[in-house]
CSV table of C-alpha atoms and ligand atoms in Angstrom, one decimal:
chain,number,residue,atom,x,y,z
A,151,MET,CA,71.3,172.1,-68.4
A,152,SER,CA,72.7,172.3,-64.9
A,153,LEU,CA,70.2,173.0,-62.1
A,154,ILE,CA,72.5,175.6,-60.6
A,155,GLN,CA,73.3,178.6,-62.8
A,156,ILE,CA,76.0,181.0,-61.9
A,157,SER,CA,75.3,184.6,-62.8
A,158,ASN,CA,77.5,187.5,-61.5
A,159,ASP,CA,79.3,184.9,-59.4
A,160,VAL,CA,76.1,184.0,-57.5
A,161,ALA,CA,74.6,180.5,-57.6
A,162,HIS,CA,71.0,180.6,-58.7
A,163,ILE,CA,68.1,178.2,-59.3
A,164,GLU,CA,66.2,179.8,-62.1
A,165,ALA,CA,66.3,183.5,-61.1
A,166,VAL,CA,66.6,183.0,-57.3
A,167,PRO,CA,69.9,183.0,-55.5
A,168,LEU,CA,70.4,179.8,-53.4
A,169,ALA,CA,71.7,181.9,-50.5
A,170,ASP,CA,68.5,183.9,-50.4
A,171,ILE,CA,66.5,180.6,-50.1
A,172,ALA,CA,68.7,179.5,-47.2
A,173,ALA,CA,68.3,182.9,-45.5
A,174,ARG,CA,64.6,182.9,-45.9
A,175,PHE,CA,63.6,179.3,-45.3
A,176,GLY,CA,66.6,178.0,-43.3
A,177,THR,CA,68.7,174.9,-43.9
A,178,PRO,CA,68.6,172.1,-44.5
A,179,CYS,CA,66.0,172.4,-47.2
A,180,TYR,CA,65.2,170.7,-50.5
A,181,VAL,CA,65.0,173.1,-53.5
A,182,TYR,CA,63.3,172.2,-56.8
A,183,SER,CA,63.0,174.0,-60.1
A,184,ARG,CA,59.6,174.0,-61.7
A,185,ARG,CA,61.3,174.7,-65.0
A,186,ALA,CA,63.5,171.6,-64.7
A,187,LEU,CA,60.6,169.4,-63.8
A,188,THR,CA,58.7,170.7,-66.8
A,189,ALA,CA,61.6,170.2,-69.1
A,190,ALA,CA,62.1,166.6,-68.0
A,191,PHE,CA,58.4,165.9,-68.5
A,192,GLU,CA,58.4,167.6,-71.9
A,193,ALA,CA,61.4,165.5,-73.0
A,194,TYR,CA,59.3,162.3,-72.4
A,195,ARG,CA,56.4,163.9,-74.2
A,196,ALA,CA,58.5,164.8,-77.2
A,197,ALA,CA,60.1,161.3,-77.3
A,198,LEU,CA,56.7,159.7,-77.3
A,199,ALA,CA,55.1,162.1,-79.8
A,200,GLY,CA,53.3,160.5,-82.7
A,201,ARG,CA,52.1,157.5,-80.7
A,202,SER,CA,49.4,156.8,-78.2
A,203,ALA,CA,51.2,157.1,-74.9
A,204,ARG,CA,50.7,158.2,-71.3
A,205,ILE,CA,53.4,159.3,-68.8
A,206,CYS,CA,52.5,158.0,-65.4
A,207,TYR,CA,54.9,159.7,-62.9
A,208,ALA,CA,56.1,157.3,-60.2
A,209,VAL,CA,54.9,159.1,-57.1
A,210,LYS,CA,57.3,157.3,-54.8
A,211,ALA,CA,60.2,159.3,-56.2
A,212,ASN,CA,58.9,162.5,-54.7
A,213,SER,CA,55.4,162.8,-53.5
A,214,ASN,CA,55.2,166.5,-52.5
A,215,LEU,CA,51.7,167.8,-53.6
A,216,ALA,CA,53.2,170.7,-55.5
A,217,ILE,CA,55.3,168.4,-57.6
A,218,LEU,CA,52.4,166.1,-58.3
A,219,ASN,CA,50.4,169.2,-59.2
A,220,VAL,CA,53.0,170.5,-61.6
A,221,PHE,CA,52.9,167.1,-63.4
A,222,ALA,CA,49.1,166.9,-63.2
A,223,LYS,CA,48.8,170.3,-65.0
A,224,LEU,CA,51.1,169.0,-67.7
A,225,GLY,CA,48.7,166.1,-68.3
A,226,ALA,CA,50.6,163.3,-66.5
A,227,GLY,CA,49.1,160.1,-65.2
A,228,PHE,CA,50.5,158.6,-62.0
A,229,ASP,CA,52.0,155.3,-60.8
A,230,ILE,CA,51.1,154.8,-57.2
A,231,VAL,CA,52.0,152.0,-54.6
A,232,SER,CA,49.7,152.8,-51.7
A,233,GLY,CA,46.5,154.3,-50.5
A,234,GLY,CA,48.5,157.2,-49.2
A,235,GLU,CA,49.9,157.9,-52.6
A,236,LEU,CA,46.4,157.7,-54.0
A,237,ALA,CA,45.2,160.3,-51.5
A,238,ARG,CA,48.1,162.6,-52.5
A,239,VAL,CA,47.4,162.4,-56.2
A,240,ILE,CA,43.8,163.3,-55.6
A,241,ALA,CA,44.7,166.1,-53.2
A,242,ALA,CA,47.1,167.4,-55.9
A,243,ASP,CA,44.3,167.5,-58.5
A,244,GLY,CA,45.7,164.5,-60.4
A,245,ASP,CA,43.2,162.6,-62.5
A,246,PRO,CA,42.3,159.2,-60.9
A,247,GLY,CA,41.4,158.0,-64.4
A,248,LYS,CA,45.1,158.1,-65.3
A,249,ILE,CA,46.4,156.2,-62.2
A,250,VAL,CA,48.1,152.8,-62.3
A,251,PHE,CA,48.4,151.0,-59.0
A,252,SER,CA,51.6,148.9,-58.6
A,253,GLY,CA,52.9,147.0,-55.6
A,254,VAL,CA,53.2,143.4,-54.4
A,255,GLY,CA,51.0,143.8,-51.3
A,256,LYS,CA,48.0,146.0,-51.8
A,257,SER,CA,45.6,145.7,-48.8
A,258,ARG,CA,41.9,145.2,-49.2
A,259,GLU,CA,41.3,148.7,-48.0
A,260,GLU,CA,43.7,150.2,-50.5
A,261,MET,CA,42.0,148.2,-53.3
A,262,ARG,CA,38.7,149.5,-52.1
A,263,GLN,CA,39.9,153.1,-52.1
A,264,ALA,CA,41.3,152.8,-55.6
A,265,LEU,CA,38.1,151.2,-57.0
A,266,THR,CA,36.0,153.9,-55.4
A,267,ALA,CA,38.3,156.6,-56.9
A,268,GLY,CA,38.0,154.9,-60.3
A,269,ILE,CA,41.6,154.4,-61.2
A,270,TYR,CA,42.7,153.4,-64.7
A,271,CYS,CA,44.4,150.1,-63.8
A,272,PHE,CA,45.6,147.8,-61.1
A,273,ASN,CA,49.0,146.2,-61.9
A,274,ILE,CA,48.5,142.8,-60.4
A,275,GLU,CA,51.6,141.0,-59.0
A,276,SER,CA,50.3,137.6,-57.9
A,277,ALA,CA,47.6,134.9,-58.4
A,278,SER,CA,46.3,135.6,-55.0
A,279,GLU,CA,45.9,139.3,-55.6
A,280,LEU,CA,43.9,138.6,-58.7
A,281,GLU,CA,41.4,136.6,-56.7
A,282,HIS,CA,41.2,139.1,-53.9
A,283,LEU,CA,40.5,142.0,-56.3
A,284,ASN,CA,37.9,140.0,-58.2
A,285,THR,CA,36.0,139.2,-54.9
A,286,LEU,CA,36.2,142.7,-53.7
A,287,ALA,CA,35.1,144.3,-57.0
A,288,GLY,CA,32.1,141.8,-57.0
A,289,GLU,CA,31.2,142.9,-53.5
A,290,MET,CA,31.3,146.5,-54.6
A,291,GLY,CA,29.3,145.9,-57.7
A,292,LYS,CA,32.2,147.0,-59.9
A,293,ARG,CA,34.6,145.6,-62.5
A,294,ALA,CA,38.2,146.1,-61.7
A,295,PRO,CA,40.5,147.1,-64.5
A,296,ILE,CA,43.7,145.1,-64.4
A,297,ALA,CA,47.1,144.4,-66.0
A,298,LEU,CA,49.5,141.7,-64.9
A,299,ARG,CA,52.9,142.8,-64.0
A,300,VAL,CA,55.1,140.2,-65.6
A,301,ASN,CA,58.6,139.5,-64.7
A,302,PRO,CA,60.6,139.2,-68.0
A,303,ASP,CA,63.7,137.9,-66.3
A,304,VAL,CA,66.2,140.3,-67.9
A,305,ASP,CA,69.2,141.7,-66.1
A,306,PRO,CA,68.9,145.5,-65.9
A,307,LYS,CA,72.6,145.8,-64.9
A,308,THR,CA,72.0,148.2,-62.0
A,309,HIS,CA,72.5,148.2,-58.3
A,310,PRO,CA,71.1,144.9,-56.9
A,311,TYR,CA,68.8,146.7,-54.4
A,312,ILE,CA,67.0,148.5,-57.2
A,313,SER,CA,66.8,145.8,-59.8
A,314,THR,CA,63.4,144.2,-59.9
A,315,GLY,CA,63.0,142.2,-63.1
A,316,LEU,CA,65.1,139.1,-62.4
A,317,LYS,CA,63.5,135.8,-61.6
A,318,SER,CA,64.8,136.0,-58.1
A,319,ALA,CA,62.9,139.3,-57.4
A,320,LYS,CA,59.7,139.4,-55.4
A,321,PHE,CA,58.1,141.5,-58.1
A,322,GLY,CA,55.7,140.5,-60.8
A,323,VAL,CA,54.4,137.1,-61.9
A,324,PRO,CA,56.7,134.7,-63.6
A,325,PHE,CA,56.6,134.9,-67.3
A,326,GLU,CA,55.7,131.2,-67.7
A,327,THR,CA,52.6,131.5,-65.5
A,328,ALA,CA,51.4,134.8,-67.0
A,329,VAL,CA,49.5,133.0,-69.8
A,330,GLU,CA,47.5,130.9,-67.4
A,331,LEU,CA,46.8,133.8,-65.1
A,332,TYR,CA,45.5,135.9,-68.0
A,333,ARG,CA,43.2,133.1,-68.9
A,334,ARG,CA,42.0,133.0,-65.3
A,335,ALA,CA,41.6,136.8,-65.3
A,336,HIS,CA,39.6,136.6,-68.5
A,337,ASP,CA,37.2,134.2,-66.9
A,338,LEU,CA,36.7,136.1,-63.7
A,339,PRO,CA,33.5,138.1,-63.8
A,340,HIS,CA,34.5,141.2,-61.9
A,341,LEU,CA,37.8,141.9,-63.7
A,342,GLU,CA,38.5,143.6,-67.0
A,343,ILE,CA,41.8,143.1,-68.7
A,344,ARG,CA,43.3,146.4,-69.8
A,345,GLY,CA,46.9,145.7,-70.3
A,346,ILE,CA,50.2,144.2,-69.4
A,347,ALA,CA,53.0,145.7,-67.3
A,348,CYS,CA,56.6,145.3,-66.4
A,349,HIS,CA,59.3,147.2,-64.7
A,350,ILE,CA,62.8,145.8,-64.5
A,351,GLY,CA,64.7,148.2,-62.3
A,352,SER,CA,65.9,151.7,-61.6
A,353,GLN,CA,68.8,153.9,-62.6
A,354,LEU,CA,69.3,152.0,-65.8
A,355,LEU,CA,71.9,153.5,-68.1
A,356,ASP,CA,71.9,150.9,-70.8
A,357,PRO,CA,68.7,151.1,-72.9
A,358,GLN,CA,69.0,147.5,-74.1
A,359,PRO,CA,67.5,145.6,-71.1
A,360,ALA,CA,64.3,147.7,-71.3
A,361,ALA,CA,64.1,147.0,-75.1
A,362,ASP,CA,64.6,143.3,-74.4
A,363,ALA,CA,61.9,143.3,-71.8
A,364,ALA,CA,59.6,145.1,-74.3
A,365,ALA,CA,60.3,142.4,-76.9
A,366,LYS,CA,59.4,139.7,-74.4
A,367,VAL,CA,56.2,141.5,-73.3
A,368,ILE,CA,55.1,142.0,-76.9
A,369,GLY,CA,55.6,138.3,-77.5
A,370,LEU,CA,53.3,137.5,-74.7
A,371,VAL,CA,50.7,140.0,-75.9
A,372,ASP,CA,50.7,138.4,-79.4
A,373,ARG,CA,50.4,134.9,-77.9
A,374,LEU,CA,47.4,135.9,-75.8
A,375,GLY,CA,45.9,137.8,-78.7
A,376,VAL,CA,45.6,134.5,-80.6
A,377,GLU,CA,43.4,133.3,-77.7
A,378,GLY,CA,41.2,136.4,-78.0
A,379,ILE,CA,42.7,138.2,-75.0
A,380,GLN,CA,43.1,141.9,-76.1
A,381,PHE,CA,45.2,144.6,-74.6
A,382,ALA,CA,44.5,148.3,-74.6
A,383,HIS,CA,47.9,149.2,-73.3
A,384,ILE,CA,51.5,148.0,-72.7
A,385,ASP,CA,53.1,149.5,-69.6
A,386,LEU,CA,56.9,149.3,-69.7
A,387,GLY,CA,57.6,150.8,-66.3
A,388,GLY,CA,60.2,153.4,-65.3
A,389,GLY,CA,63.9,153.1,-64.7
A,390,MET,CA,65.7,155.5,-66.9
A,391,GLY,CA,68.9,156.5,-65.2
A,392,ILE,CA,70.3,160.0,-64.6
A,393,ARG,CA,73.7,161.5,-64.3
A,394,TYR,CA,74.8,161.7,-60.6
A,395,ARG,CA,78.6,161.9,-61.3
A,396,ASP,CA,80.0,161.0,-64.7
A,397,GLU,CA,77.6,158.4,-65.8
A,398,ALA,CA,76.8,158.3,-69.5
A,399,ALA,CA,73.1,158.9,-69.0
A,400,LEU,CA,71.4,159.2,-72.3
A,401,PRO,CA,68.9,161.9,-73.3
A,402,THR,CA,65.4,160.7,-72.9
A,403,ALA,CA,64.6,160.2,-76.6
A,404,ASP,CA,67.8,158.2,-77.1
A,405,TYR,CA,67.1,156.0,-74.1
A,406,LEU,CA,63.6,155.3,-75.2
A,407,ALA,CA,64.4,154.7,-78.9
A,408,PRO,CA,65.4,151.0,-78.8
A,409,MET,CA,62.2,150.3,-76.7
A,410,LEU,CA,60.1,152.3,-79.1
A,411,ASP,CA,61.6,150.4,-82.0
A,412,GLN,CA,60.1,147.2,-80.6
A,413,LEU,CA,56.7,148.9,-80.5
A,414,LYS,CA,56.7,150.2,-84.1
A,415,GLY,CA,53.4,149.7,-85.9
A,416,ARG,CA,51.5,148.6,-82.7
A,417,THR,CA,48.4,150.4,-81.7
A,418,GLU,CA,48.2,149.7,-78.0
A,419,MET,CA,48.7,152.8,-75.8
A,420,LEU,CA,52.2,152.8,-74.3
A,421,LEU,CA,52.5,153.6,-70.6
A,422,VAL,CA,55.7,154.6,-68.9
A,423,GLU,CA,56.3,155.1,-65.2
A,424,PRO,CA,59.3,157.4,-64.8
A,425,GLY,CA,60.2,158.6,-61.4
A,426,ARG,CA,63.9,159.5,-61.0
A,427,SER,CA,64.3,160.8,-64.5
A,428,LEU,CA,61.5,163.4,-64.0
A,429,VAL,CA,62.6,164.7,-60.6
A,430,GLY,CA,66.1,163.6,-59.7
A,431,ASN,CA,68.1,166.3,-61.4
A,432,ALA,CA,65.4,168.9,-60.8
A,433,GLY,CA,66.2,169.1,-57.0
A,434,LEU,CA,69.0,169.6,-54.6
A,435,LEU,CA,69.5,169.5,-50.9
A,436,LEU,CA,70.8,172.8,-49.4
A,437,THR,CA,72.8,172.4,-46.2
A,438,ARG,CA,75.1,174.5,-44.1
A,439,VAL,CA,78.5,173.5,-42.7
A,440,GLU,CA,78.2,173.5,-38.9
A,441,ILE,CA,81.6,172.3,-37.8
A,442,LEU,CA,84.9,171.6,-39.4
A,443,LYS,CA,86.9,168.9,-37.6
A,444,HIS,CA,90.4,168.0,-38.6
A,445,GLY,CA,91.2,164.5,-37.5
A,446,GLU,CA,94.5,162.7,-37.7
A,447,GLU,CA,93.5,160.8,-40.8
A,448,LYS,CA,90.6,162.7,-42.2
A,449,ASN,CA,89.0,166.0,-42.3
A,450,PHE,CA,85.3,166.2,-41.5
A,451,ALA,CA,82.8,168.8,-42.5
A,452,VAL,CA,79.8,168.2,-40.2
A,453,VAL,CA,76.7,169.7,-42.0
A,454,ASP,CA,73.2,170.3,-40.8
A,455,ALA,CA,71.7,167.7,-43.2
A,456,ALA,CA,72.1,164.0,-42.4
A,457,MET,CA,71.2,160.5,-43.5
A,458,ASN,CA,67.7,160.9,-42.3
A,459,ASP,CA,67.2,163.7,-44.8
A,460,LEU,CA,69.0,162.0,-47.7
A,461,ALA,CA,69.4,158.3,-47.1
A,462,ARG,CA,70.8,157.3,-50.5
A,463,PRO,CA,74.5,157.6,-49.7
A,464,ALA,CA,74.1,155.5,-46.5
A,465,LEU,CA,71.7,153.0,-48.1
A,466,TYR,CA,73.2,152.4,-51.5
A,467,ASP,CA,76.6,154.0,-51.2
A,468,ALA,CA,75.2,156.4,-53.7
A,469,PHE,CA,77.3,159.3,-55.0
A,470,HIS,CA,75.8,162.8,-55.0
A,471,GLU,CA,77.8,165.7,-56.2
A,472,ILE,CA,78.4,168.3,-53.5
A,473,ARG,CA,79.1,171.9,-54.4
A,474,LYS,CA,79.9,175.0,-52.4
A,475,VAL,CA,77.3,177.7,-52.9
A,476,GLY,CA,79.1,181.0,-53.4
A,477,ALA,CA,82.4,182.1,-51.9
A,478,GLY,CA,81.0,182.1,-48.4
A,479,LYS,CA,83.5,183.2,-45.8
A,480,THR,CA,86.1,181.0,-47.4
A,481,ALA,CA,87.6,183.2,-50.1
A,482,GLY,CA,91.2,182.2,-50.1
A,483,ALA,CA,90.6,179.2,-47.8
A,484,GLU,CA,92.7,176.1,-48.5
A,485,ALA,CA,91.0,173.2,-50.4
A,486,LEU,CA,91.1,170.0,-48.4
A,487,ARG,CA,89.7,166.6,-48.8
A,488,TYR,CA,86.6,166.3,-46.6
A,489,GLU,CA,84.3,163.7,-45.4
A,490,ILE,CA,80.9,165.4,-45.6
A,491,VAL,CA,78.9,164.0,-42.7
A,492,GLY,CA,75.7,164.7,-40.7
A,493,PRO,CA,75.2,165.0,-37.0
A,494,ILE,CA,73.6,161.6,-36.6
A,495,CYS,CA,75.1,159.0,-34.3
A,496,GLU,CA,76.0,156.4,-36.9
A,497,SER,CA,79.2,155.9,-38.9
A,498,GLY,CA,77.0,155.4,-41.9
A,499,ASP,CA,75.8,159.0,-41.6
A,500,PHE,CA,77.7,160.5,-44.5
A,501,LEU,CA,76.6,162.4,-47.6
A,502,GLY,CA,79.9,162.3,-49.5
A,503,HIS,CA,83.4,160.9,-49.1
A,504,ASP,CA,86.7,162.5,-49.9
A,505,ARG,CA,85.4,165.7,-51.5
A,506,GLU,CA,87.9,168.4,-52.3
A,507,LEU,CA,86.5,171.7,-51.0
A,508,ALA,CA,87.7,174.9,-49.5
A,509,LEU,CA,85.4,175.3,-46.6
A,510,ALA,CA,84.7,177.5,-43.5
A,511,GLU,CA,82.1,177.0,-40.9
A,512,GLY,CA,78.8,178.6,-42.0
A,513,ASP,CA,79.3,177.9,-45.7
A,514,LEU,CA,76.4,176.6,-47.7
A,515,LEU,CA,76.6,173.4,-49.7
A,516,ALA,CA,74.3,172.1,-52.4
A,517,ILE,CA,73.9,168.3,-52.6
A,518,LEU,CA,72.9,167.7,-56.2
A,519,SER,CA,70.6,165.3,-57.9
A,520,ALA,CA,68.5,164.9,-54.8
A,521,GLY,CA,65.1,165.5,-56.2
A,522,ALA,CA,64.3,161.8,-56.5
A,523,TYR,CA,64.2,159.4,-53.4
A,524,GLY,CA,65.5,162.2,-51.2
A,525,MET,CA,62.7,163.8,-49.3
A,526,ALA,CA,60.5,160.8,-50.1
A,527,MET,CA,62.8,158.5,-48.2
A,528,SER,CA,63.5,160.8,-45.3
A,529,SER,CA,62.8,159.9,-41.7
A,530,ASN,CA,62.7,161.4,-38.3
A,531,TYR,CA,65.7,159.4,-36.9
A,532,ASN,CA,67.3,161.1,-34.0
A,533,THR,CA,64.1,163.0,-33.6
A,534,ARG,CA,65.1,165.3,-36.4
A,535,PRO,CA,62.2,167.2,-37.9
A,536,ARG,CA,61.8,166.7,-41.6
A,537,VAL,CA,63.2,169.6,-43.6
A,538,ALA,CA,61.4,172.3,-45.6
A,539,GLU,CA,60.9,172.0,-49.3
A,540,VAL,CA,60.9,175.0,-51.7
A,541,MET,CA,60.0,175.1,-55.4
A,542,VAL,CA,61.4,177.9,-57.5
A,543,ASP,CA,59.2,179.2,-60.2
A,544,ASP,CA,61.2,181.8,-62.2
A,545,THR,CA,61.8,184.7,-59.8
A,546,THR,CA,59.7,183.3,-56.9
A,547,PRO,CA,60.7,180.7,-54.3
A,548,HIS,CA,57.5,179.0,-53.0
A,549,LEU,CA,57.5,177.1,-49.7
A,550,ILE,CA,55.9,173.8,-50.7
A,551,ARG,CA,56.4,172.1,-47.4
A,552,ARG,CA,57.2,173.8,-44.1
A,553,ARG,CA,59.8,172.4,-41.8
A,554,GLU,CA,58.3,170.1,-39.2
A,555,THR,CA,58.4,171.1,-35.5
A,556,VAL,CA,59.7,168.8,-32.8
A,557,ALA,CA,56.3,168.9,-31.1
A,558,GLU,CA,54.7,167.5,-34.2
A,559,LEU,CA,57.1,164.5,-34.0
A,560,PHE,CA,55.7,163.2,-30.8
A,561,ALA,CA,52.2,164.6,-31.0
A,562,GLY,CA,50.8,161.1,-31.6
A,563,GLU,CA,52.6,159.5,-28.7
A,564,ALA,CA,51.2,158.9,-25.2
A,565,LEU,CA,52.5,158.2,-21.7
A,566,LEU,CA,51.2,155.3,-19.7
A,567,PRO,CA,48.5,156.3,-17.2
B,793,LLP,N1,57.4,151.7,-61.5
B,793,LLP,C1,57.6,150.8,-60.6
B,793,LLP,C2,56.7,149.6,-60.5
B,793,LLP,C3,58.7,150.9,-59.6
B,793,LLP,O1,58.8,150.0,-58.7
B,793,LLP,C4,59.5,152.1,-59.7
B,793,LLP,C5,60.6,152.3,-58.8
B,793,LLP,C6,59.3,153.0,-60.8
B,793,LLP,C7,58.2,152.8,-61.6
B,793,LLP,C8,60.1,154.2,-60.9
B,793,LLP,O2,61.4,153.9,-61.3
B,793,LLP,P1,62.4,155.1,-61.6
B,793,LLP,O3,62.0,155.7,-63.0
B,793,LLP,O4,62.4,156.1,-60.6
B,793,LLP,O5,63.7,154.4,-61.8
B,793,LLP,N2,65.1,154.3,-53.7
B,793,LLP,C9,65.9,153.8,-54.8
B,793,LLP,C10,65.0,153.6,-56.1
B,793,LLP,C11,63.9,152.6,-55.9
B,793,LLP,C12,63.0,152.4,-57.1
B,793,LLP,C13,61.8,151.7,-56.7
B,793,LLP,N3,60.9,151.5,-57.8
B,793,LLP,C14,67.0,154.9,-55.1
B,793,LLP,O6,67.0,155.9,-54.3
B,793,LLP,O7,67.8,154.7,-56.0
């Protein structure tokens, strides 16, 4: 179901007109639908029904506390990559006992915080990290629960910046050395082996690479089982792709089916770490047209959102559908091909190329599929305050993050004496 619903010619999210949100909270602002978040989570739950499984939301996709809390209430676990994300999950009432901690460079302090919080599992990405964690756990009088993130060397067939499972990637430990490292982990006194993990990339549309990775991981589990190394869980990461434009993104159950086939008859708990597929299409960025500029070669619509608010187009040349919200002042205006750009001083500051729209200054635009890696990757470039975030719950729009003020942006800075 599309996030924006038109009723009586008015664009709504759930029962709230988008224009009302803009009037009340200002633009730019991110708008999310609680119903859409819930539906995406329930699609995972339904697809995994009948087997032992845990959905660990990848916090990096969107770490707003209200979003984490919606998932926590639905029973989610969380995949975190920093002490900051750990603090967010705890602040949002998430269960630390359902947290997995991924990342190639966890600091000693972050490991300490996670051990103190009692997280479910550390996903270890190097031999060094294994030793560091063992030493630290020993000092703290604890046993650290671990999984090794193995690199299955399968090609996820996605954008090179977001593929992580190839041999050349910095992520995970090489498949060939995993056996040896598990033996080492088994011998270390302050570690407890809980599972095995892999994550091959993001925005995957073809389900086969994930199924291939699962098969490889299972092979390793069986091989280690012969040596008496047991696994309570298998963590197959995130990565399911969504529809931004016209991609053939599969329904959750269909995407997971080939992977689940590989796991048939197995008793280990399955962990998944979806980020984008839980939040991406549950959010949009609402922005207003400030200036229309008709150049010799191109027409520009300068909007109040920019690359600092949504970095994906500039960073990955990503496509986000852009729709006009309501008729605005443009009833009858001529449709032209526009470059949709922000006010930032960079040629890379665009949100969409060559979009056919009938626009007038003051019109509202919705930039779709912006719930994942939108706000989470925003910055203060050009000293632009980060935007407000609103979550719609049926008839009520809730402000879940107020707009930053300029004063806040330099509050931590100091002049020389
Ligand atoms: N687990 C691990 C270990 C990850 O590194 C990631 C994402 C996920 C889970 C969640 O993957 P997802 O289900 O969201 O595909 N900024 C990029 C995406 C970076 C993904 C990084 N890792 C973008 O905007 O496309």
